[in-house]
Coordinates of N, CA and C in Angstrom, one line a residue:
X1 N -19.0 7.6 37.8 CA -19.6 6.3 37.4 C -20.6 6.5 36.3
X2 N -21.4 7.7 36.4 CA -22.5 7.9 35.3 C -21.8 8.1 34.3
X3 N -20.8 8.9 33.9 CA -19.8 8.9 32.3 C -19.7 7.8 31.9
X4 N -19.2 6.9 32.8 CA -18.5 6.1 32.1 C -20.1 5.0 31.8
X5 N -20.6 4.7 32.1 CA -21.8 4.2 31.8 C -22.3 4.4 30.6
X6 N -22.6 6.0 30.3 CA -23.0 6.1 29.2 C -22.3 6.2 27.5
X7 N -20.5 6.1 28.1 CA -19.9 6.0 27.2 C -19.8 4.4 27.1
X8 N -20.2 3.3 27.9 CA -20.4 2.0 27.0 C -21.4 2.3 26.8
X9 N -22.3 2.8 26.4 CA -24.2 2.8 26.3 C -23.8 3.2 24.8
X10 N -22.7 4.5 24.3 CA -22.9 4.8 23.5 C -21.6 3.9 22.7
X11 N -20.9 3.1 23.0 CA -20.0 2.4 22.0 C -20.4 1.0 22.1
X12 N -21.7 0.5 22.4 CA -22.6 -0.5 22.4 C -23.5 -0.1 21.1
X13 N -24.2 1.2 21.3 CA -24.9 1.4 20.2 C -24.4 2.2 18.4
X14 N -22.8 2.5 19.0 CA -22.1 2.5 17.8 C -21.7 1.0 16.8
X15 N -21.3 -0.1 17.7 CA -21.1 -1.1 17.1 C -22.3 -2.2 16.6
X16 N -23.7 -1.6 17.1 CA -24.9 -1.8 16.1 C -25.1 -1.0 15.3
X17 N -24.7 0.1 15.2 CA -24.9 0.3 13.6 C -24.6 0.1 12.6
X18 N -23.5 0.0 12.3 CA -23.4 -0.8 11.1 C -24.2 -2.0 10.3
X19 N -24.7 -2.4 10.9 CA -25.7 -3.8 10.4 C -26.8 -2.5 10.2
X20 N -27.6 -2.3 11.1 CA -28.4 -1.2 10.3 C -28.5 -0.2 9.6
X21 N -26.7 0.5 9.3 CA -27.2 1.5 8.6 C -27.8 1.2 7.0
X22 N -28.4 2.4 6.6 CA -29.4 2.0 5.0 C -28.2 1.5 4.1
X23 N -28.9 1.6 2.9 CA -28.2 1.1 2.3 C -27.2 2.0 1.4
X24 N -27.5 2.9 1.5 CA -27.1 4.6 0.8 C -25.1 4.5 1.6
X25 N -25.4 4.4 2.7 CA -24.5 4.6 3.4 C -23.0 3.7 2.9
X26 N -23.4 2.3 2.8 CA -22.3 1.2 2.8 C -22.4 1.7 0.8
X27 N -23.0 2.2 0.0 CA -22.6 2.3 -1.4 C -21.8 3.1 -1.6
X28 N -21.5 3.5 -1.0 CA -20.0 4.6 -1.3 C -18.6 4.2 -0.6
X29 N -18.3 2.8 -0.7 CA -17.3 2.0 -0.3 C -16.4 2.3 -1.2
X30 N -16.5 3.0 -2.8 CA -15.4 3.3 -3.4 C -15.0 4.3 -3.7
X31 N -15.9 5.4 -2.9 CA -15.3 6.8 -3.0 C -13.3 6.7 -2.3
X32 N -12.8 7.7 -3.2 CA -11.3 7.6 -2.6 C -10.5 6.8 -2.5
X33 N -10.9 5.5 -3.3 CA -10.1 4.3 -3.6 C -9.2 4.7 -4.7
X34 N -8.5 3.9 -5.0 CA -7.9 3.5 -6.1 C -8.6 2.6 -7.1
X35 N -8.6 2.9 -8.4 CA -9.0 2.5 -9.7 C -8.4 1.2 -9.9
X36 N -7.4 0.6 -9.4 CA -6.5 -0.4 -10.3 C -6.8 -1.3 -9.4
X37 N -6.3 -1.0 -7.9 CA -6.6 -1.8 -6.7 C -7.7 -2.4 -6.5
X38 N -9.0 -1.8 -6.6 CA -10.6 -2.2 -6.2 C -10.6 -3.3 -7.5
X39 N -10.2 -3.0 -8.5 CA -10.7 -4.1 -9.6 C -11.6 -3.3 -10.4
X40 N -11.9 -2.1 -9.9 CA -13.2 -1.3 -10.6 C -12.7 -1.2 -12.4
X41 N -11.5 -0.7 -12.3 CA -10.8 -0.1 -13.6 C -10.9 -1.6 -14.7
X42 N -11.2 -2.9 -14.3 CA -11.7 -4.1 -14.9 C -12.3 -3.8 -16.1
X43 N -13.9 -3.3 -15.4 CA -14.9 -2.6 -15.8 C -15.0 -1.4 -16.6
X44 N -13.8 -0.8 -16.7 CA -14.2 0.8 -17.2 C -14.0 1.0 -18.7
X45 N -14.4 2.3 -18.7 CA -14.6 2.7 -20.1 C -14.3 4.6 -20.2
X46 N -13.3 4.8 -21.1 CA -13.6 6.1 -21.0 C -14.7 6.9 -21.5
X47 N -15.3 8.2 -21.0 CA -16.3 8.7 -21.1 C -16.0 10.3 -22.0
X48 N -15.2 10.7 -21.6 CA -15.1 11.9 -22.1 C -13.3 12.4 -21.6
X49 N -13.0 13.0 -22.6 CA -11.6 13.2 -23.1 C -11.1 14.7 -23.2
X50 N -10.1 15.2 -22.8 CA -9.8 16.8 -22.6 C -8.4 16.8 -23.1
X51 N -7.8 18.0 -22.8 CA -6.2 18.5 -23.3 C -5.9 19.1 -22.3
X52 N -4.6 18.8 -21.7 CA -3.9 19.5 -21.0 C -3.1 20.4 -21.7
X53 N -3.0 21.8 -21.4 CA -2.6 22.7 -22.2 C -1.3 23.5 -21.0
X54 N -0.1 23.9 -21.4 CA 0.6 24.2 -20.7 C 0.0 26.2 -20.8
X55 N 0.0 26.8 -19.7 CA -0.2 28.5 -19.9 C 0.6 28.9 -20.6
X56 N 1.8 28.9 -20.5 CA 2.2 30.2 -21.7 C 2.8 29.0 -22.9
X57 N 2.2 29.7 -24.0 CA 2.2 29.1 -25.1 C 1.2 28.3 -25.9
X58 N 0.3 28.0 -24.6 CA -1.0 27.0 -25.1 C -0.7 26.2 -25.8
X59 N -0.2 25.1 -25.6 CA 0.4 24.1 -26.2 C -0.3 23.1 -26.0
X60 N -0.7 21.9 -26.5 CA -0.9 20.7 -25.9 C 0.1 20.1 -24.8
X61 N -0.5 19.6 -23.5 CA 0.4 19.2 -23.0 C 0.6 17.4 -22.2
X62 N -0.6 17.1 -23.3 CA -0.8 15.6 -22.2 C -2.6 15.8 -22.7
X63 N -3.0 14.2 -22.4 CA -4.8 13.9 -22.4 C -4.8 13.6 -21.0
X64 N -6.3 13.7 -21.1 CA -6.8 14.0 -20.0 C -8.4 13.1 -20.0
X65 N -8.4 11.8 -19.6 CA -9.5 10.7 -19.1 C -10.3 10.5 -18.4
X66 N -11.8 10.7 -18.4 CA -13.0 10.7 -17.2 C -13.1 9.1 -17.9
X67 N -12.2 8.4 -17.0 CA -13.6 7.0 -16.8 C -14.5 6.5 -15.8
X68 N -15.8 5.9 -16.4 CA -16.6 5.0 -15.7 C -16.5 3.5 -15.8
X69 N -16.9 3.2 -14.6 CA -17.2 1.8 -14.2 C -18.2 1.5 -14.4
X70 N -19.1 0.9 -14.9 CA -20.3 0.2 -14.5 C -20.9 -0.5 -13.3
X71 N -19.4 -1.4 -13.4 CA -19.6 -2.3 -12.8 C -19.6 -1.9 -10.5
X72 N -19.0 -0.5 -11.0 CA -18.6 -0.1 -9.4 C -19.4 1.2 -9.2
X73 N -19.9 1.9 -10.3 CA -20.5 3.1 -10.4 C -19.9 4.4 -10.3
X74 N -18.5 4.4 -10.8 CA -17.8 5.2 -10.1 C -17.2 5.7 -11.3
X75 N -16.6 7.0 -10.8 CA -16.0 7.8 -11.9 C -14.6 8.0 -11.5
X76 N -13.5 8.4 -12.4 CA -12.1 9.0 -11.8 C -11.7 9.5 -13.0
X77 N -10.3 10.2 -13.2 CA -9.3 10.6 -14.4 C -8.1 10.1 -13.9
X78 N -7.5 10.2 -15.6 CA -6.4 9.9 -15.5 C -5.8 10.4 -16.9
X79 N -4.2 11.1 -16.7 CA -3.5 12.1 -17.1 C -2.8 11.3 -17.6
X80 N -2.1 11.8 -19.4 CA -0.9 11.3 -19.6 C -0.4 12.3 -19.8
X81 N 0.7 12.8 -19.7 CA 1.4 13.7 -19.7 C 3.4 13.5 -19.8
X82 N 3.6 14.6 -19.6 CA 5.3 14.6 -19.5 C 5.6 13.6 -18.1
X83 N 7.0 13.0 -18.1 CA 7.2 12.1 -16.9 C 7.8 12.7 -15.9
X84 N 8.2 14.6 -16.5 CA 8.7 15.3 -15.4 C 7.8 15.7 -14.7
X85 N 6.9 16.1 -15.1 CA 5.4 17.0 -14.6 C 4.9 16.0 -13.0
X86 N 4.5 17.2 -12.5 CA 3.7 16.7 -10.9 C 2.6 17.6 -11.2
X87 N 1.5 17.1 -10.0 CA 0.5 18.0 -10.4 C -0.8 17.3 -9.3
X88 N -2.0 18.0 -9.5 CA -3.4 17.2 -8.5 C -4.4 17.1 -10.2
X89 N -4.3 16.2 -9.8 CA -5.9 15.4 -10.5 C -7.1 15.4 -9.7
X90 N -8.1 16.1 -10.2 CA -9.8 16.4 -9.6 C -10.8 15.2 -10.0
X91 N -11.6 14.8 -9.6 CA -12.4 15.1 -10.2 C -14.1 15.2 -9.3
X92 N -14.8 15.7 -9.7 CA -16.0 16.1 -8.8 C -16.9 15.2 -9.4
X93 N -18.3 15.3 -8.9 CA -19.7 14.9 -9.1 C -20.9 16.0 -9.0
X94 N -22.1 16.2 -9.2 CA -22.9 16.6 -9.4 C -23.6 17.1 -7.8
X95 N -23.2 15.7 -7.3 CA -24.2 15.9 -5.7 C -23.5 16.4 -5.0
X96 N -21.8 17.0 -5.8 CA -21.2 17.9 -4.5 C -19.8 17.0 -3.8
X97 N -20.0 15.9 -4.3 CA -18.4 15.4 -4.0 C -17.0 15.3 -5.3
X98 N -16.1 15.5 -3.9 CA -14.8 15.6 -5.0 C -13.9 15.0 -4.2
X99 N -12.5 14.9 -5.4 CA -11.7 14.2 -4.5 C -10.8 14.7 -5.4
X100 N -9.4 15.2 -4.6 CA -7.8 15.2 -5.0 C -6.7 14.6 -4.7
X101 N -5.7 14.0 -6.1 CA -4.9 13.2 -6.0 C -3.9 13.6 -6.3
X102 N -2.3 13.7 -5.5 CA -1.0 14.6 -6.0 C -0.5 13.9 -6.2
X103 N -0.2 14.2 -7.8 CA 1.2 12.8 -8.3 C 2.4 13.5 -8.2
X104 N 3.4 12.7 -8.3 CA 4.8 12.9 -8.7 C 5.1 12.2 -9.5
X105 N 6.5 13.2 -10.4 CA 6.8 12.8 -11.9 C 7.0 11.1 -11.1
X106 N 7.3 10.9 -12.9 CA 7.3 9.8 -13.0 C 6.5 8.4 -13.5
X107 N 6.4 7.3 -14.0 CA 5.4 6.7 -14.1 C 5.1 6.7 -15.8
X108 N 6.2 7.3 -16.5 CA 6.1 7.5 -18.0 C 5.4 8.3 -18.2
X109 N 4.9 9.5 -17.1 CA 4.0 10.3 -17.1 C 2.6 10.2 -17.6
X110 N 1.8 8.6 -16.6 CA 0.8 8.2 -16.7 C 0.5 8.3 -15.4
X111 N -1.0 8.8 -14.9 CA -1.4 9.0 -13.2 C -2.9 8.8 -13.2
X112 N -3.2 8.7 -12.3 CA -4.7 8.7 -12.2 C -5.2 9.1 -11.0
X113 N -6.4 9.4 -10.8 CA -6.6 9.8 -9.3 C -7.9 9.0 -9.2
X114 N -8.0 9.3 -7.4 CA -9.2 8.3 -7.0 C -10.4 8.0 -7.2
X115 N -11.0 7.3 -7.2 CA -12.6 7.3 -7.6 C -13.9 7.8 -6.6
X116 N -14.9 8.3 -7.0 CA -15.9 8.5 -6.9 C -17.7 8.1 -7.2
X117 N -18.2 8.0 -6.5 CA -19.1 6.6 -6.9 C -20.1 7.7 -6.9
X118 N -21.0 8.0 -8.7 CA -21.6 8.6 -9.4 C -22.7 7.8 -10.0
X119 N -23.8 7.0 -9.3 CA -24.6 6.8 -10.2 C -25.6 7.7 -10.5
X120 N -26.4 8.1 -11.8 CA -27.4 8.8 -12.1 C -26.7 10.1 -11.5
X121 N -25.8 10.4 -12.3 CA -25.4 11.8 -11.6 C -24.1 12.1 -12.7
X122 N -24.3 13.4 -12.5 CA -23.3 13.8 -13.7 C -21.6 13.8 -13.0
X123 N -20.5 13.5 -13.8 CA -18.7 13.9 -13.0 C -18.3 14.7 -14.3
X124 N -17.4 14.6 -14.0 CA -16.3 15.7 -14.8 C -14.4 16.3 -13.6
X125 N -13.7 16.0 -14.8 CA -12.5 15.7 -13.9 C -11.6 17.3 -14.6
X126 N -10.6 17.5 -13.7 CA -9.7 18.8 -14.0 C -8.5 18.5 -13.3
X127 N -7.3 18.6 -14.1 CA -6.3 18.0 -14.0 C -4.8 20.0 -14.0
X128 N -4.2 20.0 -13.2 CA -3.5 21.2 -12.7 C -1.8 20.3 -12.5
X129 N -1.1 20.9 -13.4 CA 0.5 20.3 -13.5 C 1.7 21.5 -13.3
X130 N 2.8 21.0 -12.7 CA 3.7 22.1 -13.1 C 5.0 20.9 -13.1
X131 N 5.9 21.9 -14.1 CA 7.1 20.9 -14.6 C 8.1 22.0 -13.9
X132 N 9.5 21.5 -13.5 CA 10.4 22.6 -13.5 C 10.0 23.9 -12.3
X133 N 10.1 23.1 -11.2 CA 9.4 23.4 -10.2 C 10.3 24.7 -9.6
X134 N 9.8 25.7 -9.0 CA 11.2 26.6 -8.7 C 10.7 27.6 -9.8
X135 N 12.1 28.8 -9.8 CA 12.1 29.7 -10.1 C 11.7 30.0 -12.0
X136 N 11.8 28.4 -12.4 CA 11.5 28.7 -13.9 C 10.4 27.6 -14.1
X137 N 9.5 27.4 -13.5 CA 8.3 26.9 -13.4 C 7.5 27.0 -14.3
X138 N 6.8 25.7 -15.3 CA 5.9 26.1 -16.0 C 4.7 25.4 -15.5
X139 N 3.6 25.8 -16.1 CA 2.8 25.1 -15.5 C 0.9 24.7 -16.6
X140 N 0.6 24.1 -16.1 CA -0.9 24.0 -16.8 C -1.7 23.5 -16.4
X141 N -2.6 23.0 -17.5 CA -4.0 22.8 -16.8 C -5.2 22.5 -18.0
X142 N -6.3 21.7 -17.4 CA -7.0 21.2 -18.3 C -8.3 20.4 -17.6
X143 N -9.2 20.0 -18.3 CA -10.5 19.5 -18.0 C -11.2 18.9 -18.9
X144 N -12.0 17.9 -18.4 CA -12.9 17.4 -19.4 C -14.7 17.7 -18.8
X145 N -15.5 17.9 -20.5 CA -16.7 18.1 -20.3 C -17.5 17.0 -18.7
X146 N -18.5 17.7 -18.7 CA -19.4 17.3 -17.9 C -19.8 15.3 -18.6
X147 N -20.1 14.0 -17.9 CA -20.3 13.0 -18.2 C -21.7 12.6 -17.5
X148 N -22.8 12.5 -18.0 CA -23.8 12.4 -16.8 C -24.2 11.3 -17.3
X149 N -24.7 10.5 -16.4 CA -25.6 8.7 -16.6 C -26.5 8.5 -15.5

């Protein structure tokens, strides 16, 4: 009888929290979203610009996009590349968060990965592809500078 007591004691005092957690807590509603879906991508603007470079050959192989929101605070990338290419799109923040998104070809070889909510804090995105998956596999890789606000 006493378990079970304290387990409504404690899913009583879980369903008040929410109304009082701070406010820190509910501002990160758009980490790991999608950019197009939230409406954030409305808002954005690119910030800083990179090359995807295939390894052997060093070639150009596709741009590489850190945008911000203003309006949502948030950062993400997004790759244009070959429409065969797959690959994870990064991108981090300063205070230690990150997020990974795995595309597959396709899409006219335009992708983006999820957002990150960066205010007053530096991001920067890194983008890792391979085409011709299997035994003749090529592959690359690319990043853009640091973005801080």
């Amino acid at each position: 009888m006493q378990l079970r007591v304290a387990a409504i004691a404690v899913a009583a005092m879980t369903a008040v929290l929410p109304a009082q957690a701070p406010a820190y807590a509910q501002a990160n509603a758009y980490d790991h979203q999608d950019p197009a879906e939230s409406g954030c991508w409305n808002s954005a603007q690119v910030v800083r610009t990179g090359t995807l470079v295939r390894h052997r050959g060093h070639s150009a192989a596709g741009r590489i996009h850190l945008w911000w929101s203003p309006r949502c605070k948030t950062n993400w990338v997004e790759i244009r590349t070959d429409a065969k290419a797959s690959g994870t799109i990064y991108v981090y923040t300063a205070d230690r968060k990150r997020d990974a998104y795995d595309f597959k070809p396709g899409n006219n070889g335009r992708h983006w990965g999820n957002m990150l909510r960066a205010p007053r804090t530096c991001a920067w995105g890194r983008v890792e592809v391979e085409w011709n998956p299997g035994r003749n596999a090529r592959t690359g890789s690319g990043g853009t500078a640091k973005a801080c606000g």
